[in-house]
Coordinates of C-alpha atoms in Angstrom, one line a residue:
Chain W
X1 CA -31.9 -12.8 -76.4
X2 CA -35.1 -13.8 -74.6
X3 CA -34.7 -15.5 -71.2
X4 CA -37.8 -17.0 -69.8
X5 CA -38.3 -17.6 -66.1
X6 CA -37.3 -21.3 -66.3
X7 CA -34.0 -20.5 -68.1
X8 CA -33.3 -17.7 -65.6
X9 CA -33.8 -20.0 -62.6
X10 CA -31.6 -22.7 -64.1
X11 CA -28.8 -20.4 -65.0
X12 CA -29.0 -18.6 -61.6
X13 CA -28.9 -21.9 -59.8
X14 CA -25.8 -22.9 -61.7
X15 CA -24.0 -19.6 -60.9
X16 CA -25.0 -19.9 -57.3
X17 CA -23.5 -23.4 -57.1
X18 CA -20.3 -22.3 -58.8
X19 CA -19.9 -19.4 -56.5
X20 CA -20.6 -21.5 -53.5
X21 CA -18.0 -24.1 -54.6
X22 CA -15.4 -21.4 -55.2
X23 CA -15.9 -19.7 -51.8
X24 CA -15.7 -23.1 -50.1
X25 CA -12.4 -23.8 -51.9
X26 CA -11.2 -20.3 -50.8
X27 CA -12.1 -21.2 -47.2
X28 CA -10.1 -24.3 -47.5
X29 CA -7.1 -22.4 -48.9
X30 CA -7.3 -19.9 -46.0
X31 CA -7.6 -22.7 -43.5
X32 CA -4.1 -23.8 -44.6
X33 CA -2.6 -20.6 -43.4
X34 CA -1.7 -20.7 -39.7
X35 CA -3.8 -17.6 -38.6
X36 CA -7.0 -19.2 -39.8
X37 CA -6.3 -22.7 -38.6
X38 CA -9.5 -23.8 -36.9
X39 CA -8.1 -27.0 -35.5
X40 CA -6.8 -25.6 -32.2
X41 CA -8.3 -27.6 -29.4
X42 CA -7.6 -25.8 -26.1
X43 CA -8.3 -29.0 -24.1
X44 CA -5.4 -30.8 -25.7
X45 CA -2.8 -28.3 -24.4
X46 CA -1.4 -27.2 -21.1
X47 CA 1.1 -24.4 -21.5
X48 CA 4.1 -23.9 -19.2
X49 CA 7.3 -22.0 -19.3
X50 CA 10.9 -23.0 -18.8
X51 CA 13.4 -20.3 -17.9
X52 CA 17.1 -21.1 -17.6
X53 CA 18.7 -18.4 -15.4
X54 CA 22.2 -19.7 -16.4
X55 CA 21.5 -18.7 -20.0
X56 CA 20.0 -15.2 -19.5
X57 CA 22.5 -12.5 -20.7
X58 CA 20.2 -9.5 -19.9
X59 CA 20.1 -8.3 -23.5
X60 CA 16.5 -7.2 -23.2
X61 CA 15.4 -8.7 -26.5
X62 CA 12.4 -10.4 -24.8
X63 CA 11.2 -7.1 -23.2
X64 CA 11.4 -5.3 -26.6
X65 CA 9.8 -8.1 -28.5
X66 CA 6.9 -8.3 -26.0
X67 CA 6.2 -4.6 -26.2
X68 CA 6.4 -4.7 -30.0
X69 CA 4.2 -7.8 -30.4
X70 CA 1.5 -6.8 -27.9
X71 CA 1.4 -3.0 -28.2
X72 CA 2.5 -2.5 -24.6
X73 CA 2.9 1.2 -23.7
X74 CA 6.5 2.4 -23.9
X75 CA 6.6 4.1 -20.4
X76 CA 9.0 2.3 -18.1
X77 CA 6.3 1.1 -15.8
X78 CA 4.3 -1.0 -18.2
X79 CA 5.7 -4.5 -18.7
X80 CA 4.3 -7.9 -19.5
X81 CA 7.8 -9.3 -19.2
X82 CA 10.9 -7.7 -17.7
X83 CA 14.4 -8.7 -16.6
X84 CA 15.9 -8.1 -13.2
X85 CA 19.6 -8.0 -12.3
X86 CA 20.5 -9.4 -8.9
X87 CA 23.7 -8.4 -7.2
X88 CA 24.6 -10.2 -4.0
X89 CA 27.6 -8.6 -2.2
X90 CA 30.2 -10.9 -0.7
X91 CA 29.8 -12.0 2.8
X92 CA 32.0 -10.2 5.3
X93 CA 34.2 -12.9 7.0
X94 CA 34.5 -10.7 10.1
X95 CA 30.7 -10.8 10.5
X96 CA 29.7 -14.2 8.9
X97 CA 26.4 -14.2 10.7
X98 CA 25.3 -11.1 8.8
X99 CA 23.8 -12.2 5.5
X100 CA 24.1 -9.6 2.7
X101 CA 20.8 -8.6 1.1
X102 CA 20.6 -8.7 -2.7
X103 CA 20.5 -5.5 -4.6
X104 CA 18.0 -5.7 -7.4
X105 CA 17.7 -3.3 -10.3
X106 CA 15.8 -3.3 -13.6
X107 CA 16.5 -0.1 -15.5
X108 CA 13.4 0.3 -17.8
X109 CA 12.7 -3.3 -17.2
X110 CA 15.9 -4.2 -19.1
X111 CA 14.4 -2.7 -22.3
X112 CA 17.7 -0.9 -23.1
X113 CA 19.9 -3.6 -21.7
X114 CA 21.9 -3.3 -18.5
X115 CA 24.7 -0.8 -18.3
X116 CA 27.7 -2.2 -16.4
X117 CA 27.3 -1.2 -12.7
X118 CA 29.4 -3.7 -10.7
X119 CA 33.1 -4.3 -10.9
X120 CA 34.5 -7.6 -12.1
X121 CA 36.0 -9.9 -9.4
X122 CA 34.8 -8.2 -6.2
X123 CA 33.5 -11.5 -4.9
X124 CA 29.9 -10.6 -5.5
X125 CA 27.3 -12.9 -7.2
X126 CA 25.5 -11.4 -10.2
X127 CA 22.9 -12.8 -12.5
X128 CA 19.8 -11.9 -14.5
X129 CA 16.3 -13.1 -13.8
X130 CA 13.6 -12.8 -16.5
X131 CA 10.2 -12.3 -15.0
X132 CA 6.6 -12.5 -16.4
X133 CA 3.2 -13.8 -15.6
X134 CA 3.5 -17.4 -14.1
X135 CA 0.1 -18.4 -15.4
X136 CA -0.7 -19.9 -12.0
X137 CA -3.2 -22.8 -11.9
X138 CA -4.6 -21.5 -8.6
X139 CA -4.1 -17.9 -9.3
X140 CA -4.9 -15.3 -6.7
X141 CA -5.7 -12.8 -9.4
X142 CA -8.5 -15.1 -10.8
X143 CA -9.8 -15.8 -7.3
X144 CA -10.3 -12.1 -6.4
X145 CA -11.9 -10.9 -9.7
X146 CA -15.4 -9.9 -8.7
X147 CA -16.9 -10.3 -12.2
X148 CA -15.1 -13.1 -13.9
X149 CA -13.2 -10.9 -16.2
X150 CA -9.9 -12.7 -15.5
X151 CA -9.9 -16.5 -15.8
X152 CA -7.9 -19.6 -16.3
X153 CA -8.3 -20.8 -19.9
X154 CA -8.8 -24.6 -20.6
X155 CA -5.2 -24.7 -21.8
X156 CA -3.8 -23.2 -18.6
X157 CA -3.3 -19.6 -19.6
X158 CA -4.5 -16.8 -17.3
X159 CA -6.3 -14.3 -19.6
X160 CA -8.3 -11.1 -19.3
X161 CA -11.7 -10.4 -20.8
X162 CA -11.1 -6.7 -21.6
X163 CA -14.7 -6.1 -22.5
X164 CA -15.8 -7.2 -19.1
X165 CA -13.1 -5.9 -16.8
X166 CA -14.2 -3.1 -14.5
X167 CA -10.7 -1.8 -13.7
X168 CA -11.2 -2.3 -10.0
X169 CA -7.5 -3.3 -9.5
X170 CA -8.1 -6.1 -7.0
X171 CA -6.1 -8.5 -9.2
X172 CA -3.2 -6.0 -9.5
X173 CA -2.9 -6.1 -5.7
X174 CA -3.5 -9.9 -5.5
X175 CA -0.7 -10.9 -7.9
X176 CA 2.3 -11.8 -5.8
X177 CA 4.6 -11.5 -8.8
X178 CA 3.7 -8.0 -9.8
X179 CA 2.7 -9.0 -13.3
X180 CA -0.4 -6.9 -13.8
X181 CA -1.0 -3.2 -14.5
X182 CA -3.9 -0.9 -15.5
X183 CA -3.7 0.1 -19.2
X184 CA -4.6 3.8 -19.2
X185 CA -6.0 3.6 -22.8
X186 CA -8.8 1.3 -21.8
X187 CA -8.8 1.6 -18.0
X188 CA -8.8 -2.1 -17.8
X189 CA -6.2 -4.5 -16.5
X190 CA -3.5 -5.8 -18.8
X191 CA -1.0 -8.6 -18.5
X192 CA 0.9 -11.3 -20.3
X193 CA -1.4 -13.4 -22.5
X194 CA 1.4 -15.9 -23.1
X195 CA 1.0 -14.6 -26.7
X196 CA -2.3 -16.5 -26.9
X197 CA -2.8 -15.2 -30.4
X198 CA 0.5 -16.9 -31.4
X199 CA 0.5 -20.1 -29.4
X200 CA -3.0 -21.0 -30.7
X201 CA -1.6 -20.8 -34.3
X202 CA 1.3 -23.1 -33.7
X203 CA 3.9 -20.3 -33.1
X204 CA 5.9 -19.7 -30.0
X205 CA 5.7 -16.5 -27.9
X206 CA 7.4 -13.3 -29.1
X207 CA 9.8 -13.4 -26.1
X208 CA 10.9 -17.0 -26.9
X209 CA 11.1 -16.2 -30.6
X210 CA 13.6 -13.4 -30.0
X211 CA 15.6 -14.8 -27.1
X212 CA 19.1 -15.4 -28.5
X213 CA 20.4 -17.9 -25.9
X214 CA 17.3 -20.1 -25.5
X215 CA 16.9 -19.0 -21.9
X216 CA 13.1 -19.1 -22.3
X217 CA 11.1 -21.9 -23.7
X218 CA 7.4 -22.3 -24.1
X219 CA 6.3 -25.9 -23.5
X220 CA 3.1 -27.9 -23.8
X221 CA 2.9 -30.3 -20.8
X222 CA 0.1 -32.2 -22.4
X223 CA 2.3 -33.1 -25.4
X224 CA 4.5 -36.1 -24.4
X225 CA 6.9 -35.2 -27.3
X226 CA 7.5 -31.6 -26.1
X227 CA 11.1 -30.9 -25.2
X228 CA 10.0 -29.2 -22.0
X229 CA 9.7 -32.7 -20.3
X230 CA 13.3 -33.4 -21.1
X231 CA 14.4 -30.0 -19.7
X232 CA 12.3 -30.4 -16.5
X233 CA 13.9 -33.8 -16.0
X234 CA 17.5 -32.8 -16.6
X235 CA 17.5 -29.6 -14.5
X236 CA 16.8 -28.8 -10.9
X237 CA 13.8 -26.5 -11.2
X238 CA 11.9 -24.3 -8.9
X239 CA 8.9 -21.9 -9.2
X240 CA 8.9 -18.4 -7.7
X241 CA 7.4 -18.1 -4.2
X242 CA 6.4 -21.8 -3.9
X243 CA 5.2 -21.2 -0.4
X244 CA 2.2 -19.3 -1.8
X245 CA 1.0 -22.5 -3.6
X246 CA -0.2 -20.5 -6.5
X247 CA 0.4 -23.3 -8.9
X248 CA 2.9 -21.2 -10.9
X249 CA 3.9 -22.7 -14.2
X250 CA 7.1 -20.8 -14.9
X251 CA 9.8 -23.4 -14.0
X252 CA 13.2 -21.7 -13.3
X253 CA 16.4 -23.6 -13.6
X254 CA 19.3 -22.3 -11.6
X255 CA 17.1 -20.2 -9.4
X256 CA 19.0 -18.6 -6.5
X257 CA 17.3 -18.6 -3.1
X258 CA 17.6 -14.8 -2.9
X259 CA 15.1 -14.3 -5.8
X260 CA 11.7 -13.2 -4.8
Chain B
X1 CA -67.4 -20.2 8.3
X2 CA -66.7 -23.2 6.0
X3 CA -63.7 -21.6 4.4
X4 CA -60.4 -23.3 5.2
X5 CA -58.5 -20.1 5.2
X6 CA -60.2 -16.8 5.7
X7 CA -59.3 -13.7 3.7
X8 CA -57.2 -15.5 1.2
X9 CA -56.5 -12.4 -0.9
X10 CA -53.4 -11.4 1.1
X11 CA -51.8 -14.8 0.3
X12 CA -52.5 -14.4 -3.5
X13 CA -51.1 -10.9 -3.4
X14 CA -47.9 -12.2 -1.7
X15 CA -47.5 -15.0 -4.2
X16 CA -48.0 -12.5 -7.0
X17 CA -45.3 -10.3 -5.6
X18 CA -42.9 -13.3 -5.4
X19 CA -43.7 -14.3 -9.0
X20 CA -43.1 -10.7 -10.3
X21 CA -39.9 -10.5 -8.3
X22 CA -38.6 -13.8 -9.8
X23 CA -39.5 -12.8 -13.3
X24 CA -37.9 -9.4 -12.9
X25 CA -34.7 -11.1 -11.6
X26 CA -34.6 -13.5 -14.6
X27 CA -35.1 -10.6 -17.1
X28 CA -32.4 -8.4 -15.5
X29 CA -30.0 -11.4 -15.3
X30 CA -30.7 -12.2 -19.0
X31 CA -29.9 -8.6 -19.9
X32 CA -26.7 -8.2 -18.0
X33 CA -25.0 -11.6 -18.2
X34 CA -23.1 -11.6 -21.5
X35 CA -23.5 -14.4 -24.1
X36 CA -21.5 -17.5 -23.4
X37 CA -20.8 -16.6 -19.8
X38 CA -20.3 -19.6 -17.6
X39 CA -20.4 -22.2 -20.4
X40 CA -17.0 -23.6 -19.6
X41 CA -16.0 -21.6 -16.5
X42 CA -16.8 -18.4 -14.7
X43 CA -16.0 -16.3 -17.7
X44 CA -17.3 -15.3 -21.2
X45 CA -16.3 -18.0 -23.8
X46 CA -15.9 -15.3 -26.4
X47 CA -13.0 -13.8 -24.4
X48 CA -10.8 -16.7 -25.7
X49 CA -11.5 -15.7 -29.2
X50 CA -10.9 -12.0 -28.4
X51 CA -7.4 -12.9 -27.1
X52 CA -6.7 -14.9 -30.2
X53 CA -7.6 -12.0 -32.5
X54 CA -4.5 -9.9 -31.9
X55 CA -2.4 -9.4 -35.0
X56 CA 1.0 -10.9 -35.4
X57 CA 4.2 -8.7 -35.4
X58 CA 6.8 -11.5 -35.3
X59 CA 6.5 -13.9 -38.1
X60 CA 8.4 -16.8 -36.6
X61 CA 11.7 -18.3 -37.8
X62 CA 9.9 -21.1 -39.8
X63 CA 8.4 -18.5 -42.1
X64 CA 11.8 -16.9 -42.7
X65 CA 13.3 -20.2 -43.7
X66 CA 10.7 -20.6 -46.5
X67 CA 12.5 -18.0 -48.6
X68 CA 15.9 -17.5 -46.9
X69 CA 17.1 -21.1 -46.9
X70 CA 20.6 -19.9 -47.8
X71 CA 20.9 -18.0 -44.5
X72 CA 19.7 -21.1 -42.5
X73 CA 22.3 -23.1 -44.3
X74 CA 25.0 -20.5 -43.4
X75 CA 24.0 -20.5 -39.8
X76 CA 23.9 -24.3 -39.4
X77 CA 26.7 -25.6 -37.2
X78 CA 27.7 -22.1 -36.1
X79 CA 27.4 -20.4 -32.7
X80 CA 24.3 -18.5 -33.9
X81 CA 22.5 -21.5 -35.4
X82 CA 19.8 -21.5 -32.6
X83 CA 19.0 -17.8 -32.7
X84 CA 15.8 -16.8 -34.4
X85 CA 16.1 -14.5 -37.3
X86 CA 13.9 -11.8 -35.7
X87 CA 16.1 -11.7 -32.6
X88 CA 18.5 -9.5 -34.6
X89 CA 16.4 -8.4 -37.6
X90 CA 13.4 -7.3 -35.6
X91 CA 9.8 -8.2 -36.1
X92 CA 9.1 -9.1 -39.7
X93 CA 5.5 -10.2 -40.0
X94 CA 4.8 -7.2 -42.2
X95 CA 7.6 -8.3 -44.5
X96 CA 6.8 -12.0 -44.4
X97 CA 3.1 -11.7 -45.0
X98 CA 3.3 -9.0 -47.6
X99 CA 2.3 -9.9 -51.2
X100 CA 5.4 -8.1 -52.3
X101 CA 8.0 -8.8 -49.6
X102 CA 10.7 -6.7 -51.3
X103 CA 8.5 -3.6 -50.6
X104 CA 8.6 -4.1 -46.8
X105 CA 12.3 -5.0 -46.6
X106 CA 13.8 -5.1 -43.1
X107 CA 16.5 -2.5 -42.3
X108 CA 20.1 -3.8 -42.2
X109 CA 21.1 -4.0 -38.5
X110 CA 24.0 -1.7 -37.3
X111 CA 26.9 -4.1 -37.2
X112 CA 28.6 -2.9 -34.1
X113 CA 25.8 -1.9 -31.8
X114 CA 23.7 -4.9 -32.6
X115 CA 26.5 -7.3 -31.6
X116 CA 27.1 -5.4 -28.4
X117 CA 23.5 -5.8 -27.3
X118 CA 24.5 -9.4 -26.4
X119 CA 28.3 -9.4 -26.3
X120 CA 29.1 -6.2 -24.2
X121 CA 30.9 -7.0 -21.0
X122 CA 28.7 -7.3 -17.9
X123 CA 29.6 -9.3 -14.7
X124 CA 26.0 -10.5 -14.4
X125 CA 26.3 -12.5 -17.7
X126 CA 26.7 -16.2 -17.2
X127 CA 30.2 -17.6 -17.1
X128 CA 31.5 -18.8 -20.5
X129 CA 29.3 -16.4 -22.5
X130 CA 31.6 -14.7 -25.1
X131 CA 31.7 -11.0 -24.1
X132 CA 34.1 -8.2 -25.0
X133 CA 35.1 -4.7 -23.8
X134 CA 34.3 -2.6 -26.9
X135 CA 37.1 -0.2 -26.0
X136 CA 39.8 -2.9 -25.9
X137 CA 38.6 -5.5 -28.4
X138 CA 39.6 -3.8 -31.8
X139 CA 38.0 -0.5 -30.9
X140 CA 36.5 1.3 -33.8
X141 CA 36.5 -1.7 -36.2
X142 CA 33.3 -3.2 -37.5
X143 CA 32.6 -6.7 -36.0
X144 CA 31.9 -7.9 -39.6
X145 CA 35.6 -7.4 -40.5
X146 CA 36.5 -10.6 -38.7
X147 CA 33.2 -12.3 -37.8
X148 CA 30.4 -13.3 -40.2
X149 CA 27.2 -12.4 -38.4
X150 CA 25.4 -15.6 -39.3
X151 CA 28.4 -17.8 -38.4
X152 CA 30.7 -15.7 -36.2
X153 CA 33.5 -18.2 -35.5
X154 CA 37.0 -17.3 -36.7
X155 CA 37.2 -20.4 -38.8

């Protein structure tokens, strides 16, 4: 069959249009799946965290989930989130002026749970405290970064630009909550991203997803319908080290004064 | 004699040096400052996208409910109703996002050790949380003999 130039151009144009239409349709299909959702507008969110100490059972699910989700190194000194156990011995009535100091332990960050260490009914106070990056609004870590590799995102998450980090460790020292470490694989700093890859797709963080008691909750303070507003209203909440005025956004309910 | 400034050449030379310096500064700055830096803050805008690019490991309970509605039904009203599926079954994004989910089936959790992750005795656990001493509470028996894992009440 002979195809002259005119015929060739007409047919080619038709095929091109069909192909273009099909790929546009495919893009539309992909946009329906959460991981391709393009409609995330960072300016319309302000992420915060609610942690209920009265609900934490020290199971370590959050620690394991965080390491699995974010590929955190398994060694017991790399954590984006970890759980501490506080043990406050009873006050001695013979020396009431002497305040007992809390004993804090966190075996492998709580990754393997907490083996029973203290006897029942000895008058001591015992509880678990989950810890993670507070995503401070006035974060000391952001202030000390000499190159702008760590920053406060428009939706209130403190993130790291790994391609830009020098690994100078200023931020590791500046963080009053001990939430940063140097990843030896890249020699850059690493920290909790508040599961930025999840929350921007409409999912919750891995630690919240796997917490069995609901001791942790991710909340969007810019969304008036978010349950975090109700929780913040119903509980007496406190942030860690409020005296440092870091603008921490992890609100702890039932926080004991001994927690540092 | 009529010249306003004598020996102007040195001024031109100085001005030239300044111009060369400024041009050099702009060129070096352009080379070293990454694209998108400073557009919305003192950081590279692309870093937001880099942080979003991480792959998922946990699928999220909403995805589980799409296929396993019967389990959601079994859990409702029970003590375990609020617990996400992956809290016990582990991260399942590979299973949920696979074209053939039956090929990436999650392992069945060990019925005793899994329950004890939460319910083992520990004084630091909050008051009222159900906890047992595994040596005293029907030692050796499987928890599933009496408790259905998705709705563990004794009926």
